[in-house]
CSV table of C-alpha atoms in Angstrom, one decimal:
chain,number,residue,atom,x,y,z
A,22,UNK,CA,58.9,21.7,22.6
A,23,UNK,CA,61.0,24.4,20.8
A,24,UNK,CA,64.3,23.5,19.6
A,25,UNK,CA,66.7,26.2,18.8
A,26,UNK,CA,69.7,25.7,16.8
A,27,UNK,CA,72.5,27.3,18.3
A,28,UNK,CA,73.7,30.4,16.4
A,29,UNK,CA,72.4,29.4,13.0
A,30,UNK,CA,74.8,30.9,10.4
A,31,UNK,CA,73.8,32.2,7.0
A,32,UNK,CA,74.6,29.9,4.2
A,33,UNK,CA,77.6,32.0,3.1
A,34,UNK,CA,79.4,31.1,6.3
A,35,UNK,CA,80.4,27.8,4.5
A,36,UNK,CA,77.8,25.3,3.4
A,37,UNK,CA,79.5,22.1,4.8
A,38,UNK,CA,78.0,18.9,5.9
A,39,UNK,CA,77.5,20.3,9.4
A,40,UNK,CA,75.2,22.6,7.9
A,41,UNK,CA,73.3,20.0,6.1
A,42,UNK,CA,72.8,18.3,9.4
A,43,UNK,CA,71.6,21.6,10.7
A,44,UNK,CA,69.0,22.1,7.9
A,45,UNK,CA,68.0,18.5,8.3
A,46,UNK,CA,67.4,19.1,12.0
A,47,UNK,CA,65.6,22.4,11.4
A,48,UNK,CA,63.3,20.7,8.9
A,49,UNK,CA,62.7,17.6,11.1
A,50,UNK,CA,61.8,20.1,14.0
A,51,UNK,CA,59.4,22.2,11.8
A,52,UNK,CA,57.6,19.2,11.0
A,53,UNK,CA,56.9,18.8,14.5
A,54,UNK,CA,55.2,22.2,14.6
A,55,UNK,CA,58.0,24.2,16.1
A,56,UNK,CA,57.9,27.9,15.0
A,57,UNK,CA,61.2,28.9,16.4
A,58,UNK,CA,62.9,26.3,14.1
A,59,UNK,CA,61.2,27.9,11.1
A,60,UNK,CA,62.4,31.3,12.2
A,61,UNK,CA,66.0,29.8,12.4
A,62,UNK,CA,65.6,28.2,9.0
A,63,UNK,CA,64.5,31.7,7.8
A,64,UNK,CA,67.5,33.2,9.1
A,65,UNK,CA,69.9,30.7,7.7
A,66,UNK,CA,68.4,30.3,4.1
A,67,UNK,CA,66.0,33.2,3.2
A,68,UNK,CA,68.5,35.3,1.6
A,69,UNK,CA,69.6,32.3,-0.6
A,70,UNK,CA,66.0,31.6,-1.6
A,71,UNK,CA,65.0,35.2,-1.9
A,72,UNK,CA,67.8,35.6,-4.3
A,73,UNK,CA,66.8,32.7,-6.3
A,74,UNK,CA,63.2,33.9,-6.6
A,75,UNK,CA,64.2,37.4,-7.2
A,76,UNK,CA,66.3,36.2,-10.2
A,77,UNK,CA,63.4,34.4,-11.6
A,78,UNK,CA,60.6,36.8,-11.1
A,79,UNK,CA,62.6,40.1,-11.3
A,80,UNK,CA,60.2,41.9,-9.2
A,81,UNK,CA,61.0,42.5,-5.6
A,82,UNK,CA,57.4,42.7,-4.3
A,83,UNK,CA,56.3,39.7,-6.2
A,84,UNK,CA,59.4,38.0,-5.0
A,85,UNK,CA,58.6,38.8,-1.4
A,86,UNK,CA,55.1,37.4,-1.7
A,87,UNK,CA,56.8,34.2,-3.2
A,88,UNK,CA,59.1,34.0,-0.5
A,89,UNK,CA,56.4,34.3,2.0
A,90,UNK,CA,54.4,31.5,0.3
A,91,UNK,CA,57.6,29.4,0.2
A,92,UNK,CA,58.2,29.5,3.9
A,93,UNK,CA,54.6,28.9,4.5
A,94,UNK,CA,54.9,25.8,2.1
A,95,UNK,CA,58.0,24.7,4.3
A,96,UNK,CA,56.1,24.9,7.3
A,97,UNK,CA,53.2,23.0,6.0
A,98,UNK,CA,55.5,20.4,4.2
A,99,UNK,CA,58.6,19.9,6.1
A,100,UNK,CA,57.4,16.3,7.1
A,101,UNK,CA,57.8,15.3,3.6
A,102,UNK,CA,61.4,16.1,3.4
A,103,UNK,CA,63.2,12.9,3.0
A,104,UNK,CA,67.1,13.1,3.1
A,105,UNK,CA,67.3,9.8,1.2
A,106,UNK,CA,66.0,11.8,-1.9
A,107,UNK,CA,68.5,14.6,-1.8
A,108,UNK,CA,70.2,17.5,0.4
A,109,UNK,CA,67.9,19.6,2.2
A,110,UNK,CA,69.1,22.7,0.5
A,111,UNK,CA,68.3,21.1,-2.8
A,112,UNK,CA,64.8,20.4,-1.6
A,113,UNK,CA,64.5,24.0,-0.3
A,114,UNK,CA,65.9,25.4,-3.4
A,115,UNK,CA,63.4,23.4,-5.5
A,116,UNK,CA,60.6,24.2,-3.5
A,117,UNK,CA,61.4,28.1,-3.9
A,118,UNK,CA,62.1,27.6,-7.5
A,119,UNK,CA,59.0,25.7,-8.4
A,120,UNK,CA,56.8,28.1,-6.6
A,121,UNK,CA,58.6,30.9,-8.4
A,122,UNK,CA,57.9,29.3,-11.8
A,123,UNK,CA,54.2,28.6,-10.8
A,124,UNK,CA,54.0,32.4,-10.0
A,125,UNK,CA,55.2,33.2,-13.5
A,126,UNK,CA,52.9,30.6,-15.0
A,127,UNK,CA,49.9,31.8,-13.2
A,128,UNK,CA,50.7,35.5,-14.2
A,129,UNK,CA,51.5,34.4,-17.7
A,130,UNK,CA,54.1,37.4,-17.9
A,131,UNK,CA,57.1,38.7,-16.3
A,132,UNK,CA,57.6,42.1,-14.9
A,133,UNK,CA,61.1,42.4,-16.7
A,134,UNK,CA,60.9,40.4,-20.0
A,135,UNK,CA,64.4,41.4,-21.2
A,136,UNK,CA,66.3,38.3,-21.5
A,137,UNK,CA,70.0,38.3,-20.3
A,138,UNK,CA,71.6,35.2,-20.6
A,139,UNK,CA,74.4,34.6,-18.1
A,140,UNK,CA,77.9,33.7,-19.2
A,141,UNK,CA,79.0,30.6,-17.7
A,142,UNK,CA,82.3,31.2,-16.2
A,143,UNK,CA,83.4,28.7,-13.7
A,144,UNK,CA,86.3,31.0,-12.5
A,145,UNK,CA,84.1,33.6,-11.4
A,146,UNK,CA,81.7,31.2,-9.9
A,147,UNK,CA,84.1,29.3,-8.0
A,148,UNK,CA,84.3,31.5,-4.8
A,149,UNK,CA,80.6,32.0,-4.5
A,150,UNK,CA,79.9,28.3,-5.4
A,151,UNK,CA,82.2,27.5,-2.6
A,152,UNK,CA,80.3,29.4,-0.2
A,153,UNK,CA,77.0,27.6,-1.1
A,154,UNK,CA,78.2,24.3,-2.0
A,155,UNK,CA,76.6,21.2,-0.4
A,156,UNK,CA,79.7,19.4,-1.4
A,157,UNK,CA,82.5,20.9,-3.5
A,158,UNK,CA,82.6,18.0,-5.6
A,159,UNK,CA,79.0,18.4,-6.9
A,160,UNK,CA,79.8,22.0,-8.0
A,161,UNK,CA,83.0,20.9,-9.5
A,162,UNK,CA,81.4,18.1,-11.3
A,163,UNK,CA,78.8,20.3,-12.7
A,164,UNK,CA,81.2,22.8,-14.0
A,165,UNK,CA,83.4,20.4,-15.7
A,166,UNK,CA,80.5,18.9,-17.4
A,167,UNK,CA,79.0,22.4,-18.6
A,168,UNK,CA,82.4,23.1,-19.9
A,169,UNK,CA,81.9,20.3,-22.4
A,170,UNK,CA,78.7,22.0,-23.7
A,171,UNK,CA,78.6,24.7,-26.3
A,172,UNK,CA,78.3,28.3,-24.9
A,173,UNK,CA,74.7,28.5,-26.5
A,174,UNK,CA,73.7,25.3,-24.6
A,175,UNK,CA,75.3,26.4,-21.5
A,176,UNK,CA,73.4,29.8,-21.7
A,177,UNK,CA,70.1,27.9,-22.4
A,178,UNK,CA,70.4,25.6,-19.5
A,179,UNK,CA,71.4,28.3,-17.0
A,180,UNK,CA,68.8,30.7,-18.4
A,181,UNK,CA,66.2,28.1,-18.0
A,182,UNK,CA,67.2,26.8,-14.7
A,183,UNK,CA,68.3,29.9,-13.0
A,184,UNK,CA,66.4,32.7,-14.5
A,185,UNK,CA,63.4,30.6,-15.3
A,186,UNK,CA,63.2,31.7,-18.8
A,187,UNK,CA,61.1,29.8,-21.2
A,188,UNK,CA,62.5,28.4,-24.4
A,189,UNK,CA,60.6,30.8,-26.4
A,190,UNK,CA,62.1,33.9,-24.5
A,191,UNK,CA,65.5,32.4,-25.1
A,192,UNK,CA,64.8,31.6,-28.7
A,193,UNK,CA,63.7,35.2,-29.2
A,194,UNK,CA,66.8,36.6,-27.4
A,195,UNK,CA,69.3,34.5,-29.3
A,196,UNK,CA,67.3,35.0,-32.6
A,197,UNK,CA,67.4,31.3,-33.2
A,198,UNK,CA,64.4,29.0,-33.9
A,199,UNK,CA,62.6,27.6,-31.0
A,200,UNK,CA,63.4,24.1,-32.2
A,201,UNK,CA,67.1,24.9,-32.4
A,202,UNK,CA,66.9,25.9,-28.8
A,203,UNK,CA,64.9,22.7,-27.8
A,204,UNK,CA,67.5,20.7,-29.5
A,205,UNK,CA,70.3,22.3,-27.6
A,206,UNK,CA,68.7,21.9,-24.3
A,207,UNK,CA,67.9,18.4,-24.9
A,208,UNK,CA,71.2,17.5,-26.2
A,209,UNK,CA,72.8,19.4,-23.5
A,210,UNK,CA,70.9,17.5,-20.8
A,211,UNK,CA,71.8,14.3,-22.4
A,212,UNK,CA,75.3,15.2,-22.4
A,213,UNK,CA,75.3,16.5,-18.8
A,214,UNK,CA,73.9,13.2,-17.6
A,215,UNK,CA,76.5,11.1,-19.4
A,216,UNK,CA,79.2,13.4,-18.2
A,217,UNK,CA,77.9,13.5,-14.6
A,218,UNK,CA,77.7,9.8,-14.4
A,219,UNK,CA,81.2,9.1,-15.6
B,26,UNK,CA,70.4,2.6,-20.3
B,27,UNK,CA,67.7,1.7,-22.7
B,28,UNK,CA,66.2,4.1,-25.1
B,29,UNK,CA,63.1,4.1,-23.2
B,30,UNK,CA,65.0,4.8,-20.0
B,31,UNK,CA,66.8,7.6,-21.6
B,32,UNK,CA,63.5,9.2,-22.8
B,33,UNK,CA,62.0,9.0,-19.2
B,34,UNK,CA,65.3,10.4,-17.7
B,35,UNK,CA,65.2,13.4,-20.2
B,36,UNK,CA,61.7,13.9,-19.6
B,37,UNK,CA,62.6,14.2,-15.9
B,38,UNK,CA,65.3,16.6,-16.7
B,39,UNK,CA,63.1,18.8,-18.6
B,40,UNK,CA,60.3,18.6,-16.0
B,41,UNK,CA,63.0,19.7,-13.4
B,42,UNK,CA,64.0,22.6,-15.8
B,43,UNK,CA,60.4,23.6,-16.0
B,44,UNK,CA,60.2,23.3,-19.8
B,45,UNK,CA,57.7,20.4,-20.1
B,46,UNK,CA,54.5,21.2,-21.9
B,47,UNK,CA,51.6,22.2,-19.7
B,48,UNK,CA,49.9,18.9,-20.5
B,49,UNK,CA,53.0,16.9,-19.7
B,50,UNK,CA,53.7,18.8,-16.6
B,51,UNK,CA,50.3,17.9,-15.1
B,52,UNK,CA,50.9,14.3,-15.9
B,53,UNK,CA,54.3,14.5,-14.4
B,54,UNK,CA,53.0,16.4,-11.2
B,55,UNK,CA,50.6,13.4,-10.7
B,56,UNK,CA,53.4,10.8,-11.2
B,57,UNK,CA,55.4,12.8,-8.7
B,58,UNK,CA,52.8,11.9,-6.2
B,59,UNK,CA,52.7,8.3,-6.6
B,60,UNK,CA,55.5,7.0,-8.7
B,61,UNK,CA,58.8,6.2,-6.8
B,62,UNK,CA,60.7,5.6,-10.0
B,63,UNK,CA,59.7,9.1,-11.2
B,64,UNK,CA,60.4,10.6,-7.9
B,65,UNK,CA,63.9,9.2,-8.0
B,66,UNK,CA,64.4,10.7,-11.4
B,67,UNK,CA,63.2,14.0,-10.5
B,68,UNK,CA,65.3,14.2,-7.3
B,69,UNK,CA,68.4,13.0,-9.2
B,70,UNK,CA,68.1,15.8,-11.7
B,71,UNK,CA,67.3,18.4,-9.0
B,72,UNK,CA,70.6,17.3,-7.3
B,73,UNK,CA,72.5,17.3,-10.6
B,74,UNK,CA,71.4,20.8,-11.4
B,75,UNK,CA,71.2,22.4,-7.9
B,76,UNK,CA,74.8,23.6,-7.9
B,77,UNK,CA,73.7,25.9,-10.7
B,78,UNK,CA,72.1,28.0,-8.0
B,79,UNK,CA,75.6,28.7,-6.5
B,80,UNK,CA,75.7,31.4,-9.3
B,81,UNK,CA,72.9,33.3,-7.8
B,82,UNK,CA,73.7,36.1,-5.5
B,83,UNK,CA,71.8,36.0,-2.2
B,84,UNK,CA,69.7,38.8,-1.2
B,85,UNK,CA,68.4,39.4,2.2
B,86,UNK,CA,64.6,39.9,2.3
B,87,UNK,CA,62.9,42.3,4.5
B,88,UNK,CA,62.1,41.0,7.9
B,89,UNK,CA,58.3,41.6,7.6
B,90,UNK,CA,58.3,38.4,5.4
B,91,UNK,CA,58.9,36.2,8.2
B,92,UNK,CA,56.5,38.4,10.5
B,93,UNK,CA,53.8,37.6,7.9
B,94,UNK,CA,54.6,33.9,7.6
B,95,UNK,CA,54.4,33.5,11.3
B,96,UNK,CA,51.1,35.6,11.4
B,97,UNK,CA,49.7,33.3,8.7
B,98,UNK,CA,50.6,30.3,10.7
B,99,UNK,CA,49.0,31.5,13.8
B,100,UNK,CA,45.9,32.7,12.0
B,101,UNK,CA,45.5,29.3,10.6
B,102,UNK,CA,46.0,27.6,13.9
B,103,UNK,CA,43.1,29.8,15.3
B,104,UNK,CA,40.6,29.2,12.5
B,105,UNK,CA,41.5,25.6,11.5
B,106,UNK,CA,39.2,23.0,12.4
B,107,UNK,CA,40.5,19.3,12.7
B,108,UNK,CA,39.1,17.4,10.0
B,109,UNK,CA,38.3,14.6,12.4
B,110,UNK,CA,36.1,16.8,14.2
B,111,UNK,CA,33.8,17.2,11.1
B,112,UNK,CA,33.5,13.4,10.8
B,113,UNK,CA,31.9,10.8,13.0
B,114,UNK,CA,34.7,9.0,14.5
B,115,UNK,CA,32.7,5.8,14.8
B,116,UNK,CA,32.4,6.0,11.1
B,117,UNK,CA,36.0,5.9,10.2
B,118,UNK,CA,39.3,4.7,10.9
B,119,UNK,CA,42.1,7.2,10.3
B,120,UNK,CA,44.7,5.7,7.8
B,121,UNK,CA,47.4,4.3,10.0
B,122,UNK,CA,50.9,5.2,9.4
B,123,UNK,CA,51.9,1.6,8.5
B,124,UNK,CA,49.1,1.6,5.9
B,125,UNK,CA,50.2,5.0,4.6
B,126,UNK,CA,53.8,3.9,4.1
B,127,UNK,CA,52.7,0.8,2.3
B,128,UNK,CA,50.3,2.0,0.4
B,129,UNK,CA,51.6,5.1,-1.2
B,130,UNK,CA,55.3,5.1,-0.1
B,131,UNK,CA,55.7,8.8,-1.3
B,132,UNK,CA,57.9,11.5,0.1
B,133,UNK,CA,55.0,14.0,-0.4
B,134,UNK,CA,51.8,12.8,0.1
B,135,UNK,CA,49.2,15.0,-1.3
B,136,UNK,CA,46.2,13.4,0.4
B,137,UNK,CA,45.4,11.8,3.6
B,138,UNK,CA,42.6,9.3,3.2
B,139,UNK,CA,40.6,7.8,6.0
B,140,UNK,CA,38.6,4.9,5.5
B,141,UNK,CA,36.7,2.1,7.6
B,142,UNK,CA,34.8,-0.8,7.2
B,143,UNK,CA,31.5,-1.6,8.8
B,144,UNK,CA,33.3,-4.4,10.7
B,145,UNK,CA,35.7,-1.8,11.9
B,146,UNK,CA,38.9,-3.2,10.7
B,147,UNK,CA,41.5,-1.4,8.5
B,148,UNK,CA,41.4,-2.1,4.7
B,149,UNK,CA,43.8,-4.7,3.7
B,150,UNK,CA,46.9,-2.9,2.3
B,151,UNK,CA,47.3,-5.7,-0.1
B,152,UNK,CA,44.1,-4.8,-2.0
B,153,UNK,CA,44.8,-1.1,-1.8
B,154,UNK,CA,48.2,-1.6,-3.2
B,155,UNK,CA,46.7,-3.6,-6.0
B,156,UNK,CA,44.6,-0.8,-6.9
B,157,UNK,CA,47.3,1.8,-6.7
B,158,UNK,CA,49.5,-0.3,-8.8
B,159,UNK,CA,46.9,-0.5,-11.5
B,160,UNK,CA,46.7,3.5,-11.1
B,161,UNK,CA,50.4,3.6,-11.5
B,162,UNK,CA,50.3,1.6,-14.5
B,163,UNK,CA,47.7,3.7,-16.0
B,164,UNK,CA,49.6,6.8,-15.1
B,165,UNK,CA,52.6,5.3,-16.7
B,166,UNK,CA,50.7,4.4,-19.7
B,167,UNK,CA,49.3,8.0,-20.0
B,168,UNK,CA,52.7,9.3,-19.4
B,169,UNK,CA,54.5,7.4,-22.1
B,170,UNK,CA,51.5,8.2,-24.5
B,171,UNK,CA,52.0,11.7,-23.7
B,172,UNK,CA,55.6,11.7,-24.5
B,173,UNK,CA,55.1,9.8,-27.7
B,174,UNK,CA,52.6,12.5,-28.7
B,175,UNK,CA,49.6,10.1,-28.9
B,176,UNK,CA,46.4,12.1,-28.9
B,177,UNK,CA,43.9,9.4,-28.4
B,178,UNK,CA,43.9,8.5,-24.8
B,179,UNK,CA,40.3,9.2,-24.3
B,180,UNK,CA,39.7,6.1,-22.2
B,181,UNK,CA,42.5,6.7,-19.8
B,182,UNK,CA,41.3,9.9,-18.2
B,183,UNK,CA,38.0,11.2,-19.2
B,184,UNK,CA,38.4,14.4,-17.2
B,185,UNK,CA,41.6,15.2,-18.7
B,186,UNK,CA,44.9,15.5,-16.9
B,187,UNK,CA,44.4,18.3,-14.4
B,188,UNK,CA,45.9,18.4,-11.1
B,189,UNK,CA,44.7,15.4,-8.9
B,190,UNK,CA,44.7,14.9,-5.4
B,191,UNK,CA,44.8,11.2,-5.0
B,192,UNK,CA,42.1,9.6,-2.8
B,193,UNK,CA,40.4,6.4,-2.7
B,194,UNK,CA,37.3,4.9,-1.4
B,195,UNK,CA,36.0,1.4,-1.1
B,196,UNK,CA,32.7,0.8,-2.6
B,197,UNK,CA,32.2,-2.4,-0.6
B,198,UNK,CA,32.1,-0.7,2.6
B,199,UNK,CA,29.6,1.1,4.5
B,200,UNK,CA,31.4,4.4,5.1
B,201,UNK,CA,34.4,5.8,3.5
B,202,UNK,CA,36.1,9.3,3.7
B,203,UNK,CA,38.3,10.9,1.6
B,204,UNK,CA,39.9,14.4,1.8
B,205,UNK,CA,40.1,16.3,-1.2
B,206,UNK,CA,43.1,18.7,-1.4
B,207,UNK,CA,44.1,21.6,-3.5
B,208,UNK,CA,47.2,21.7,-5.4
B,209,UNK,CA,48.8,23.3,-2.5
B,210,UNK,CA,47.9,20.5,-0.3
B,211,UNK,CA,45.2,22.4,1.6
B,212,UNK,CA,42.3,20.2,2.5
B,213,UNK,CA,39.2,21.6,0.8
B,214,UNK,CA,36.3,18.9,1.1
B,215,UNK,CA,35.8,15.6,2.8
B,216,UNK,CA,33.8,13.0,1.0
B,217,UNK,CA,31.8,10.5,3.0
B,218,UNK,CA,30.2,7.7,1.0
B,219,UNK,CA,27.4,5.7,2.6
B,220,UNK,CA,26.6,2.4,1.0
B,221,UNK,CA,22.8,1.6,0.2
B,222,UNK,CA,22.5,-0.9,2.9
B,223,UNK,CA,23.2,2.0,5.4
B,224,UNK,CA,19.7,3.4,4.6
B,225,UNK,CA,17.7,0.5,4.2
B,226,UNK,CA,18.1,0.1,0.7
B,227,UNK,CA,15.9,2.9,-0.2
B,228,UNK,CA,18.4,4.1,-2.7
B,229,UNK,CA,20.1,1.5,-4.6
B,230,UNK,CA,23.1,3.8,-5.6
B,231,UNK,CA,24.4,4.7,-2.3
B,232,UNK,CA,24.9,8.4,-1.2
B,233,UNK,CA,27.8,10.8,-0.6
B,234,UNK,CA,28.1,13.8,1.6
B,235,UNK,CA,30.4,16.5,0.8
B,236,UNK,CA,31.6,19.0,3.7
B,237,UNK,CA,33.7,22.0,3.1
B,238,UNK,CA,36.7,22.0,5.3
B,239,UNK,CA,38.9,24.6,3.5
B,240,UNK,CA,38.7,27.5,1.3
B,241,UNK,CA,37.9,26.4,-2.3
B,242,UNK,CA,38.8,29.3,-4.5
B,243,UNK,CA,36.2,30.5,-6.8
B,244,UNK,CA,34.9,33.8,-8.4
B,245,UNK,CA,31.5,35.1,-8.0
B,246,UNK,CA,30.6,33.7,-11.5
B,247,UNK,CA,31.7,30.1,-10.8
B,248,UNK,CA,30.7,27.1,-8.9
B,249,UNK,CA,32.3,23.7,-8.0
B,250,UNK,CA,30.6,20.8,-9.4
B,251,UNK,CA,31.0,17.1,-8.4
B,252,UNK,CA,31.3,14.5,-10.9
B,253,UNK,CA,31.6,10.7,-11.1
B,254,UNK,CA,34.0,9.4,-13.6
B,255,UNK,CA,32.6,6.1,-15.1
B,256,UNK,CA,34.5,3.0,-15.8
B,257,UNK,CA,35.8,2.3,-19.3
B,258,UNK,CA,35.0,5.0,-21.8
B,259,UNK,CA,31.6,5.7,-20.3
B,260,UNK,CA,32.3,9.3,-19.7
B,261,UNK,CA,31.3,11.4,-16.5
B,262,UNK,CA,28.3,11.7,-14.7
B,263,UNK,CA,27.3,15.0,-12.9
B,264,UNK,CA,26.5,14.4,-9.3
B,265,UNK,CA,25.9,18.1,-8.4
B,266,UNK,CA,26.9,21.4,-7.2
B,267,UNK,CA,29.0,21.3,-3.9
B,268,UNK,CA,29.4,24.1,-1.3
B,269,UNK,CA,32.3,26.4,-1.0
B,270,UNK,CA,31.8,27.7,2.5
B,271,UNK,CA,33.7,26.2,5.4
B,272,UNK,CA,31.4,23.9,7.4
B,273,UNK,CA,28.6,23.7,4.9
B,274,UNK,CA,27.7,20.2,3.8
B,275,UNK,CA,25.5,18.7,1.1
B,276,UNK,CA,24.3,15.2,0.4
B,277,UNK,CA,23.6,13.5,-2.9
B,278,UNK,CA,21.9,10.3,-3.9
B,279,UNK,CA,24.5,8.9,-6.4
B,280,UNK,CA,23.1,9.0,-10.1
B,281,UNK,CA,24.9,5.7,-10.7
B,282,UNK,CA,26.2,2.9,-8.4
B,283,UNK,CA,29.6,3.6,-7.0
B,284,UNK,CA,30.7,0.4,-8.6
B,285,UNK,CA,30.1,1.9,-12.1
B,286,UNK,CA,32.7,4.7,-11.2
B,287,UNK,CA,36.5,4.9,-10.8
B,288,UNK,CA,36.7,8.3,-9.3
B,289,UNK,CA,35.1,11.3,-8.1
B,290,UNK,CA,36.1,14.8,-9.5
B,291,UNK,CA,35.4,18.4,-8.7
B,292,UNK,CA,35.8,20.8,-11.5
B,293,UNK,CA,35.2,24.6,-11.6
B,294,UNK,CA,32.2,25.5,-13.8
B,295,UNK,CA,30.4,28.7,-14.6
B,296,UNK,CA,27.5,29.5,-12.2
B,297,UNK,CA,25.0,26.9,-12.0
B,298,UNK,CA,27.1,24.1,-13.3
B,299,UNK,CA,26.9,22.2,-16.6
B,300,UNK,CA,25.0,19.1,-17.6
B,301,UNK,CA,28.0,17.3,-18.9
B,302,UNK,CA,29.7,15.5,-20.4
B,303,UNK,CA,31.8,18.6,-21.2
B,304,UNK,CA,33.2,20.3,-18.0
B,305,UNK,CA,35.6,22.8,-16.7
B,306,UNK,CA,39.1,22.2,-15.2
B,307,UNK,CA,39.4,19.6,-12.5
B,308,UNK,CA,40.7,20.9,-9.3
B,309,UNK,CA,40.8,17.6,-7.3
B,310,UNK,CA,40.1,14.2,-7.7
B,311,UNK,CA,39.2,11.0,-5.5
B,312,UNK,CA,40.1,7.5,-6.7
B,313,UNK,CA,37.7,4.9,-5.9
B,314,UNK,CA,39.5,1.6,-4.9
B,315,UNK,CA,37.8,-1.6,-5.7
B,316,UNK,CA,38.3,-3.5,-2.7
B,317,UNK,CA,38.1,-7.3,-2.8
B,318,UNK,CA,34.7,-8.5,-1.1
B,319,UNK,CA,36.6,-11.2,0.8
B,320,UNK,CA,38.8,-8.8,2.6
């Protein structure tokens, strides 16, 4: 039986708990084999996932293939989503990101190899963050903790996570030894954990 | 948090960031399939870092992406043959949901396993749990050793830490069926084990039948080869080349008794296969569970 979510809104309409509930319901319905629910989910999250994959893969055609594969995986694996392990958008983001990273690993190269590390600027982030936040507190918490890191460490973590750069690429971009980059990342992660657990 | 706990947690963070070494990542991928503690750590870091995605600008994909997804789903529906149709239902008892949950307790099961006993009763979950716990311990040992850059772990995993799809088979039973899956969780082959007693004891080692139920990926210059991973440090034993075309089957008399092996594995080899023990990358594995004879 098809279940249609009434007027699914793209995520930038405000990702509030009701949307989380919507995503959960969509995933549950997809798990039952409902294609209409998959189409609804596509309408709601595809721009988000495509943006994420395009940022990593830096090639529109490859990103389109990756998105197709990701939605096929969502179709096949929706039943494995478990809300107790995290928010549905986190699950979807992880699926999309991991697939994009797999594509990069398999190809062994990136279409655009120029590394451009993003500046961390929570003031400019804030508006867009609000749009997509599962909970505002999560974003604020991470922002505050990122601000405690050095700018190089911030750039490394964001470059690794959001752009899918390798540590080697970042090392070359920053013209710092790979060991230094690894050390920044490791210390940064440890600091983030400590800060977020406060 | 102890030093060891911190190391595990940082390893999970690096895994989520995507910066684990290839070798570590394969082990962590495997742990992610079976280890609740590892799964929890990974999800915690995914949740911690997920807000970073808020800095990414959404981009509308072309509509044909969805069209292609739907077409692919419909296409699979048309050609897919239920695995159960390929098996003699009198010979197996599909794993019940209750067993599934208690056995693996994982959010993303990579494998469905079906097994039965001659008597027709489901395997005791306690025996299976024991075996999986043993595997978990082994995987933990493996992971820890990897983290500490210990190189000599030959006895832990003869075939190397490639991707696995976990299966289990019980050597004490007449028929056991496992479904071997790809990394993308697509069923590729079913494995049916027949104990020697099923065939009047003519072959003392038992027999396995392999049926292609998916689309194993190979180039024209490659073959898939089935191996038995022997207990301890005894290495591997080639069983033979397996077919790759959906619907095809092959049956082998096992080269050694199943009780001497811990796993079945399928690797990619150059055309014609290799005699072993050296082998190519492993694409999927089936763990053999040592069922207690009194169950």
